[in-house]
mmCIF file of C-alpha atoms and ligand atoms in Angstrom:
data_model
loop_
_atom_site.group_PDB
_atom_site.id
_atom_site.type_symbol
_atom_site.label_atom_id
_atom_site.label_comp_id
_atom_site.label_asym_id
_atom_site.label_seq_id
_atom_site.Cartn_x
_atom_site.Cartn_y
_atom_site.Cartn_z
ATOM 1 C CA UNK A 1 5.104 -6.315 1.871
ATOM 2 C CA UNK A 2 7.589 -7.375 -1.053
ATOM 3 C CA UNK A 3 6.508 -7.591 -4.569
ATOM 4 C CA UNK A 4 8.535 -9.590 -7.043
ATOM 5 C CA UNK A 5 7.610 -7.979 -10.369
ATOM 6 C CA UNK A 6 9.409 -10.692 -12.305
ATOM 7 C CA UNK A 7 6.842 -13.266 -10.918
ATOM 8 C CA UNK A 8 3.767 -11.075 -11.410
ATOM 9 C CA UNK A 9 1.898 -11.873 -14.410
ATOM 10 C CA UNK A 10 -0.666 -9.015 -14.345
ATOM 11 C CA UNK A 11 -3.618 -11.458 -13.861
ATOM 12 C CA UNK A 12 -5.341 -9.057 -11.186
ATOM 13 C CA UNK A 13 -6.207 -11.611 -8.865
ATOM 14 C CA UNK A 14 -4.856 -9.651 -5.904
ATOM 15 C CA UNK A 15 -7.143 -6.634 -7.020
ATOM 16 C CA UNK A 16 -10.316 -9.309 -6.934
ATOM 17 C CA UNK A 17 -9.188 -10.610 -3.608
ATOM 18 C CA UNK A 18 -8.763 -7.097 -2.140
ATOM 19 C CA UNK A 19 -12.287 -5.921 -3.196
ATOM 20 C CA UNK A 20 -13.759 -9.095 -1.896
ATOM 21 C CA UNK A 21 -12.017 -9.249 1.416
ATOM 22 C CA UNK A 22 -12.661 -5.270 1.994
ATOM 23 C CA UNK A 23 -16.242 -4.928 0.705
ATOM 24 C CA UNK A 24 -15.242 -2.759 -2.131
ATOM 25 C CA UNK A 25 -18.309 -2.112 -4.116
ATOM 26 C CA UNK A 26 -18.683 -2.286 -8.158
ATOM 27 C CA UNK A 27 -20.433 0.603 -9.714
ATOM 28 C CA UNK A 28 -23.285 0.215 -12.212
ATOM 29 C CA UNK A 29 -21.334 0.706 -15.399
ATOM 30 C CA UNK A 30 -17.732 1.695 -16.642
ATOM 31 C CA UNK A 31 -18.641 5.290 -17.469
ATOM 32 C CA UNK A 32 -17.024 6.797 -14.601
ATOM 33 C CA UNK A 33 -13.940 4.561 -14.435
ATOM 34 C CA UNK A 34 -11.716 7.396 -12.870
ATOM 35 C CA UNK A 35 -14.127 7.356 -9.873
ATOM 36 C CA UNK A 36 -14.000 3.611 -9.520
ATOM 37 C CA UNK A 37 -12.030 2.249 -6.102
ATOM 38 C CA UNK A 38 -9.087 -0.417 -6.291
ATOM 39 C CA UNK A 39 -7.203 -0.369 -3.247
ATOM 40 C CA UNK A 40 -5.085 -2.740 -5.004
ATOM 41 C CA UNK A 41 -4.136 -1.549 -8.529
ATOM 42 C CA UNK A 42 -2.249 -3.308 -11.303
ATOM 43 C CA UNK A 43 -0.177 -0.994 -13.451
ATOM 44 C CA UNK A 44 1.410 -2.054 -16.786
ATOM 45 C CA UNK A 45 4.744 -0.900 -18.062
ATOM 46 C CA UNK A 46 6.976 -1.559 -20.917
ATOM 47 C CA UNK A 47 10.412 -1.164 -21.907
ATOM 48 C CA UNK A 48 9.255 1.198 -24.916
ATOM 49 C CA UNK A 49 10.872 -1.010 -27.530
ATOM 50 C CA UNK A 50 8.965 -2.114 -30.673
ATOM 51 C CA UNK A 51 8.124 -5.765 -31.601
ATOM 52 C CA UNK A 52 10.058 -8.310 -31.147
ATOM 53 C CA UNK A 53 11.991 -6.726 -28.330
ATOM 54 C CA UNK A 54 8.793 -5.425 -26.263
ATOM 55 C CA UNK A 55 8.919 -6.550 -22.789
ATOM 56 C CA UNK A 56 6.052 -5.992 -20.271
ATOM 57 C CA UNK A 57 5.890 -5.926 -16.480
ATOM 58 C CA UNK A 58 3.189 -5.334 -14.121
ATOM 59 C CA UNK A 59 3.318 -3.236 -10.956
ATOM 60 C CA UNK A 60 0.779 -4.184 -8.325
ATOM 61 C CA UNK A 61 0.157 -0.992 -6.089
ATOM 62 C CA UNK A 62 -1.339 -1.143 -2.628
ATOM 63 C CA UNK A 63 -0.861 1.546 -0.179
ATOM 64 C CA UNK A 64 2.606 2.045 0.572
ATOM 65 C CA UNK A 65 1.977 2.468 4.263
ATOM 66 C CA UNK A 66 4.473 5.210 4.479
ATOM 67 C CA UNK A 67 6.604 5.308 7.326
ATOM 68 C CA UNK A 68 5.838 8.280 9.726
ATOM 69 C CA UNK A 69 8.492 10.433 11.169
ATOM 70 C CA UNK A 70 8.495 9.781 15.068
ATOM 71 C CA UNK A 71 4.875 9.909 15.603
ATOM 72 C CA UNK A 72 3.090 10.734 12.485
ATOM 73 C CA UNK A 73 1.992 14.055 13.902
ATOM 74 C CA UNK A 74 0.190 16.395 11.468
ATOM 75 C CA UNK A 75 2.399 19.006 10.193
ATOM 76 C CA UNK A 76 5.373 17.240 11.580
ATOM 77 C CA UNK A 77 6.769 16.772 8.023
ATOM 78 C CA UNK A 78 6.695 20.189 7.131
ATOM 79 C CA UNK A 79 7.924 22.166 10.107
ATOM 80 C CA UNK A 80 11.143 20.658 11.193
ATOM 81 C CA UNK A 81 13.834 22.866 12.557
ATOM 82 C CA UNK A 82 16.250 22.085 10.160
ATOM 83 C CA UNK A 83 14.567 22.248 6.471
ATOM 84 C CA UNK A 84 17.490 20.179 5.170
ATOM 85 C CA UNK A 85 17.024 17.255 7.919
ATOM 86 C CA UNK A 86 15.939 14.120 5.885
ATOM 87 C CA UNK A 87 12.730 12.839 7.838
ATOM 88 C CA UNK A 88 10.444 10.151 6.680
ATOM 89 C CA UNK A 89 6.757 11.185 6.757
ATOM 90 C CA UNK A 90 3.425 10.099 5.759
ATOM 91 C CA UNK A 91 1.691 12.437 3.416
ATOM 92 C CA UNK A 92 -1.860 11.548 3.881
ATOM 93 C CA UNK A 93 -1.744 11.591 7.812
ATOM 94 C CA UNK A 94 0.254 14.870 7.694
ATOM 95 C CA UNK A 95 -2.682 16.510 6.034
ATOM 96 C CA UNK A 96 -5.771 15.241 7.424
ATOM 97 C CA UNK A 97 -7.460 17.982 9.456
ATOM 98 C CA UNK A 98 -9.776 15.342 11.128
ATOM 99 C CA UNK A 99 -7.257 12.750 12.189
ATOM 100 C CA UNK A 100 -9.572 10.180 10.315
ATOM 101 C CA UNK A 101 -6.023 8.725 9.070
ATOM 102 C CA UNK A 102 -3.705 7.646 11.470
ATOM 103 C CA UNK A 103 -0.126 6.041 11.596
ATOM 104 C CA UNK A 104 -0.171 3.055 14.064
ATOM 105 C CA UNK A 105 3.046 2.885 15.775
ATOM 106 C CA UNK A 106 2.441 -0.699 16.905
ATOM 107 C CA UNK A 107 2.122 -2.164 13.422
ATOM 108 C CA UNK A 108 3.463 0.500 11.161
ATOM 109 C CA UNK A 109 -0.188 0.446 9.332
ATOM 110 C CA UNK A 110 -1.655 3.799 8.133
ATOM 111 C CA UNK A 111 -5.324 3.211 9.054
ATOM 112 C CA UNK A 112 -8.390 5.167 8.207
ATOM 113 C CA UNK A 113 -11.663 5.810 10.258
ATOM 114 C CA UNK A 114 -14.195 6.673 7.742
ATOM 115 C CA UNK A 115 -16.517 8.008 10.290
ATOM 116 C CA UNK A 116 -14.194 10.657 11.267
ATOM 117 C CA UNK A 117 -13.701 11.667 7.645
ATOM 118 C CA UNK A 118 -15.039 15.042 6.669
ATOM 119 C CA UNK A 119 -14.576 14.318 2.877
ATOM 120 C CA UNK A 120 -11.931 17.174 2.221
ATOM 121 C CA UNK A 121 -9.886 15.098 -0.088
ATOM 122 C CA UNK A 122 -6.566 16.539 1.157
ATOM 123 C CA UNK A 123 -5.337 12.900 1.750
ATOM 124 C CA UNK A 124 -6.086 12.160 -1.879
ATOM 125 C CA UNK A 125 -4.359 15.231 -3.260
ATOM 126 C CA UNK A 126 -1.426 14.408 -0.997
ATOM 127 C CA UNK A 127 -0.768 10.825 -1.662
ATOM 128 C CA UNK A 128 2.129 10.552 -4.327
ATOM 129 C CA UNK A 129 1.200 7.105 -5.193
ATOM 130 C CA UNK A 130 -2.754 7.537 -5.785
ATOM 131 C CA UNK A 131 -3.393 5.120 -3.306
ATOM 132 C CA UNK A 132 -6.224 7.058 -1.701
ATOM 133 C CA UNK A 133 -9.725 6.843 -3.043
ATOM 134 C CA UNK A 134 -12.780 9.064 -2.503
ATOM 135 C CA UNK A 135 -16.429 7.581 -2.328
ATOM 136 C CA UNK A 136 -18.380 9.435 -4.825
ATOM 137 C CA UNK A 137 -21.511 7.034 -4.791
ATOM 138 C CA UNK A 138 -23.371 4.854 -2.286
ATOM 139 C CA UNK A 139 -22.501 1.350 -3.555
ATOM 140 C CA UNK A 140 -25.589 0.024 -5.359
ATOM 141 C CA UNK A 141 -25.310 -3.490 -3.709
ATOM 142 C CA UNK A 142 -27.610 -5.634 -5.778
ATOM 143 C CA UNK A 143 -30.287 -7.389 -3.853
ATOM 144 C CA UNK A 144 -28.964 -10.346 -1.627
ATOM 145 C CA UNK A 145 -25.464 -9.358 -2.065
ATOM 146 C CA UNK A 146 -24.810 -7.545 1.263
ATOM 147 C CA UNK A 147 -25.272 -11.202 2.792
ATOM 148 C CA UNK A 148 -22.055 -12.185 1.238
ATOM 149 C CA UNK A 149 -20.274 -9.022 2.661
ATOM 150 C CA UNK A 150 -17.438 -9.660 5.073
ATOM 151 C CA UNK A 151 -18.734 -8.891 8.581
ATOM 152 C CA UNK A 152 -15.242 -7.837 9.654
ATOM 153 C CA UNK A 153 -14.974 -4.860 7.444
ATOM 154 C CA UNK A 154 -17.595 -1.839 7.487
ATOM 155 C CA UNK A 155 -18.776 -0.899 4.161
ATOM 156 C CA UNK A 156 -17.774 2.710 3.717
ATOM 157 C CA UNK A 157 -20.634 5.341 3.026
ATOM 158 C CA UNK A 158 -20.574 8.055 0.304
ATOM 159 C CA UNK A 159 -18.566 11.094 0.767
ATOM 160 C CA UNK A 160 -15.393 9.562 2.676
ATOM 161 C CA UNK A 161 -11.904 8.572 1.598
ATOM 162 C CA UNK A 162 -10.528 5.382 1.950
ATOM 163 C CA UNK A 163 -7.608 3.310 1.440
ATOM 164 C CA UNK A 164 -5.823 -0.228 1.813
ATOM 165 C CA UNK A 165 -5.454 -1.281 5.367
ATOM 166 C CA UNK A 166 -3.063 -4.160 4.770
ATOM 167 C CA UNK A 167 -6.296 -6.016 5.814
ATOM 168 C CA UNK A 168 -6.146 -4.811 9.358
ATOM 169 C CA UNK A 169 -8.969 -6.880 10.327
ATOM 170 C CA UNK A 170 -6.839 -9.879 9.789
ATOM 171 C CA UNK A 171 -4.255 -8.698 12.152
ATOM 172 C CA UNK A 172 -6.827 -7.968 14.642
ATOM 173 C CA UNK A 173 -8.132 -11.470 14.579
ATOM 174 C CA UNK A 174 -4.491 -12.879 14.710
ATOM 175 C CA UNK A 175 -3.528 -10.628 17.523
ATOM 176 C CA UNK A 176 -6.621 -11.620 19.436
ATOM 177 C CA UNK A 177 -5.955 -15.259 18.865
ATOM 178 C CA UNK A 178 -2.240 -14.796 20.134
ATOM 179 C CA UNK A 179 -3.484 -12.892 23.147
ATOM 180 C CA UNK A 180 -5.699 -15.794 24.109
ATOM 181 C CA UNK A 181 -3.087 -18.465 23.539
ATOM 182 C CA UNK A 182 -0.223 -16.398 25.016
ATOM 183 C CA UNK A 183 1.875 -16.672 21.975
ATOM 184 C CA UNK A 184 2.761 -14.001 19.319
ATOM 185 C CA UNK A 185 1.354 -13.234 15.915
ATOM 186 C CA UNK A 186 3.282 -15.458 13.733
ATOM 187 C CA UNK A 187 4.289 -14.722 10.152
ATOM 188 C CA UNK A 188 1.568 -17.046 8.622
ATOM 189 C CA UNK A 189 -0.924 -15.825 11.195
ATOM 190 C CA UNK A 190 -1.319 -12.601 9.697
ATOM 191 C CA UNK A 191 -1.169 -12.357 5.681
ATOM 192 C CA UNK A 192 -3.098 -10.132 3.611
ATOM 193 C CA UNK A 193 -5.770 -11.168 1.099
ATOM 194 C CA UNK A 194 -3.744 -10.161 -1.816
ATOM 195 C CA UNK A 195 -0.875 -12.200 -0.642
ATOM 196 C CA UNK A 196 -2.841 -15.306 -0.335
ATOM 197 C CA UNK A 197 -4.396 -15.010 -3.788
ATOM 198 C CA UNK A 198 -1.374 -14.092 -5.986
ATOM 199 C CA UNK A 199 -1.120 -17.490 -7.924
ATOM 200 C CA UNK A 200 2.577 -17.003 -8.783
ATOM 201 C CA UNK A 201 3.499 -16.124 -5.203
ATOM 202 C CA UNK A 202 4.933 -12.594 -6.436
ATOM 203 C CA UNK A 203 3.614 -11.004 -3.017
ATOM 204 C CA UNK A 204 5.585 -11.688 0.354
ATOM 205 C CA UNK A 205 4.190 -10.283 3.504
ATOM 206 C CA UNK A 206 5.427 -10.255 7.041
ATOM 207 C CA UNK A 207 7.395 -8.102 9.400
ATOM 208 C CA UNK A 208 10.050 -6.013 7.510
ATOM 209 C CA UNK A 209 12.274 -5.880 10.949
ATOM 210 C CA UNK A 210 12.087 -9.334 11.873
ATOM 211 C CA UNK A 211 14.939 -11.374 10.703
ATOM 212 C CA UNK A 212 13.008 -14.579 10.894
ATOM 213 C CA UNK A 213 10.589 -13.242 8.291
ATOM 214 C CA UNK A 214 11.154 -13.787 4.514
ATOM 215 C CA UNK A 215 10.537 -10.119 3.854
ATOM 216 C CA UNK A 216 13.424 -9.154 5.955
ATOM 217 C CA UNK A 217 15.846 -11.231 3.737
ATOM 218 C CA UNK A 218 14.212 -10.210 0.546
ATOM 219 C CA UNK A 219 14.747 -6.481 1.091
ATOM 220 C CA UNK A 220 18.595 -6.727 1.434
ATOM 221 C CA UNK A 221 18.518 -7.798 -2.100
ATOM 222 C CA UNK A 222 20.329 -5.490 -4.571
ATOM 223 C CA UNK A 223 17.406 -6.011 -6.844
ATOM 224 C CA UNK A 224 14.895 -4.364 -4.579
ATOM 225 C CA UNK A 225 13.763 -0.787 -4.798
ATOM 226 C CA UNK A 226 10.853 1.469 -3.536
ATOM 227 C CA UNK A 227 8.703 3.940 -5.402
ATOM 228 C CA UNK A 228 9.444 7.613 -5.157
ATOM 229 C CA UNK A 229 12.194 7.087 -2.456
ATOM 230 C CA UNK A 230 13.399 10.752 -2.538
ATOM 231 C CA UNK A 231 10.033 11.959 -1.284
ATOM 232 C CA UNK A 232 11.187 10.357 2.203
ATOM 233 C CA UNK A 233 7.752 8.606 2.286
ATOM 234 C CA UNK A 234 9.779 5.658 3.468
ATOM 235 C CA UNK A 235 7.334 3.132 1.821
ATOM 236 C CA UNK A 236 7.132 -0.318 3.495
ATOM 237 C CA UNK A 237 6.174 -1.854 0.229
ATOM 238 C CA UNK A 238 9.224 -2.839 -1.738
ATOM 239 C CA UNK A 239 9.350 -4.150 -5.180
ATOM 240 C CA UNK A 240 12.066 -6.396 -6.733
ATOM 241 C CA UNK A 241 13.138 -7.088 -10.368
ATOM 242 C CA UNK A 242 16.331 -8.416 -11.864
ATOM 243 C CA UNK A 243 15.435 -6.496 -14.884
ATOM 244 C CA UNK A 244 17.328 -3.141 -15.148
ATOM 245 C CA UNK A 245 14.810 -1.464 -17.265
ATOM 246 C CA UNK A 246 11.898 -2.211 -14.768
ATOM 247 C CA UNK A 247 13.689 -0.850 -11.806
ATOM 248 C CA UNK A 248 14.618 2.280 -13.842
ATOM 249 C CA UNK A 249 11.186 2.696 -14.914
ATOM 250 C CA UNK A 250 9.886 2.772 -11.503
ATOM 251 C CA UNK A 251 9.346 6.906 -10.820
ATOM 252 C CA UNK A 252 12.453 8.322 -9.501
ATOM 253 C CA UNK A 253 14.641 5.206 -9.534
ATOM 254 C CA UNK A 254 17.447 5.269 -7.085
ATOM 255 C CA UNK A 255 19.985 2.587 -6.618
ATOM 256 C CA UNK A 256 20.662 0.642 -3.443
ATOM 257 C CA UNK A 257 23.769 2.540 -2.829
ATOM 258 C CA UNK A 258 21.898 5.736 -2.646
ATOM 259 C CA UNK A 259 21.659 7.077 0.861
ATOM 260 C CA UNK A 260 17.623 7.267 0.701
ATOM 261 C CA UNK A 261 17.430 3.510 -0.308
ATOM 262 C CA UNK A 262 19.636 2.619 2.690
ATOM 263 C CA UNK A 263 17.150 3.879 5.293
ATOM 264 C CA UNK A 264 15.903 1.015 6.950
ATOM 265 C CA UNK A 265 12.207 0.748 8.138
ATOM 266 C CA UNK A 266 11.881 1.593 11.757
ATOM 267 C CA UNK A 267 8.860 -0.631 12.574
ATOM 268 C CA UNK A 268 5.870 -2.574 11.633
ATOM 269 C CA UNK A 269 4.856 -5.054 8.849
HETATM 270 S S1 LIG B 1 0.689 5.551 0.006
HETATM 271 FE FE1 LIG B 1 -0.652 7.196 0.224
HETATM 272 S S2 LIG B 1 -2.258 6.655 1.158
HETATM 273 FE FE2 LIG B 1 -0.739 5.083 1.687
HETATM 274 S S3 LIG B 1 0.438 5.855 3.439
HETATM 275 FE FE3 LIG B 1 1.460 6.679 1.793
HETATM 276 S S4 LIG B 1 0.460 8.745 1.556
HETATM 277 FE FE4 LIG B 1 -0.869 7.690 2.796
HETATM 278 S S1 LIG B 2 -10.719 13.314 3.131
HETATM 279 FE FE1 LIG B 2 -11.234 12.454 5.262
HETATM 280 S S2 LIG B 2 -9.419 11.265 5.697
HETATM 281 FE FE2 LIG B 2 -8.671 12.573 3.768
HETATM 282 S S3 LIG B 2 -7.790 14.315 4.648
HETATM 283 FE FE3 LIG B 2 -10.088 14.821 4.429
HETATM 284 S S4 LIG B 2 -10.971 14.356 6.553
HETATM 285 FE FE4 LIG B 2 -8.838 13.383 6.418
#
């Protein structure tokens, strides 16, 4: 996924589309905002200058779908033979004691199985992008609204952790269709809800490795960067901005000339 921060207006349509697509509930009131669940969250940053030189940018933040090492095996990232070796890792997968969260080698998607989750919240603590959410409450679905829920996504129960799945259910549907027709999953056959909903076209989704896909071309731009690259989480979400201050404001900004930024994604969307 590539998100163009110069196009993003901060409208929040991606957030709403994500909630709707994935049966994310809304709580009774706003008294407990820090426990609200927003798989796709829009952050606001500014250039720190006073009016009239103030500039604002918005950073939509889905799960980064951090690239695992060779297999995403628990503990792998922390027990390498050579501690100086630079290996990518998926923090939430490495720490989960219940294998409730997993790195899918085929798609590169980090998935979550709520019914396996024991609610220890290690993943919440380990995720450097705050992309993990814990269900503190049973969602109070008002009368009649359950009928409007998507039948393709299970509503999660209280006491488990959850996260953005790059709308994995859409991938499954596209893959099944491709299996029946004998073809392949095309770029436009599988798009996430946030990508479709973005009115300014700021989000582009596809296979990073596939030269035919737009994202593949976009990530070679000198204006692309990823968040917290020095943690070797190797995110599959890239951002781009022609504004230098926006790129610098992203945590631990490193240039494309930095060796970490040169690390190409190994697989997946
Ligand atoms: S961004 Fe957080 S939740 Fe997503 S894969 Fe990385 S560590 Fe896991
Ligand atoms: S809260 Fe659930 S998914 Fe997260 S680490 Fe614990 S068992 Fe694994």
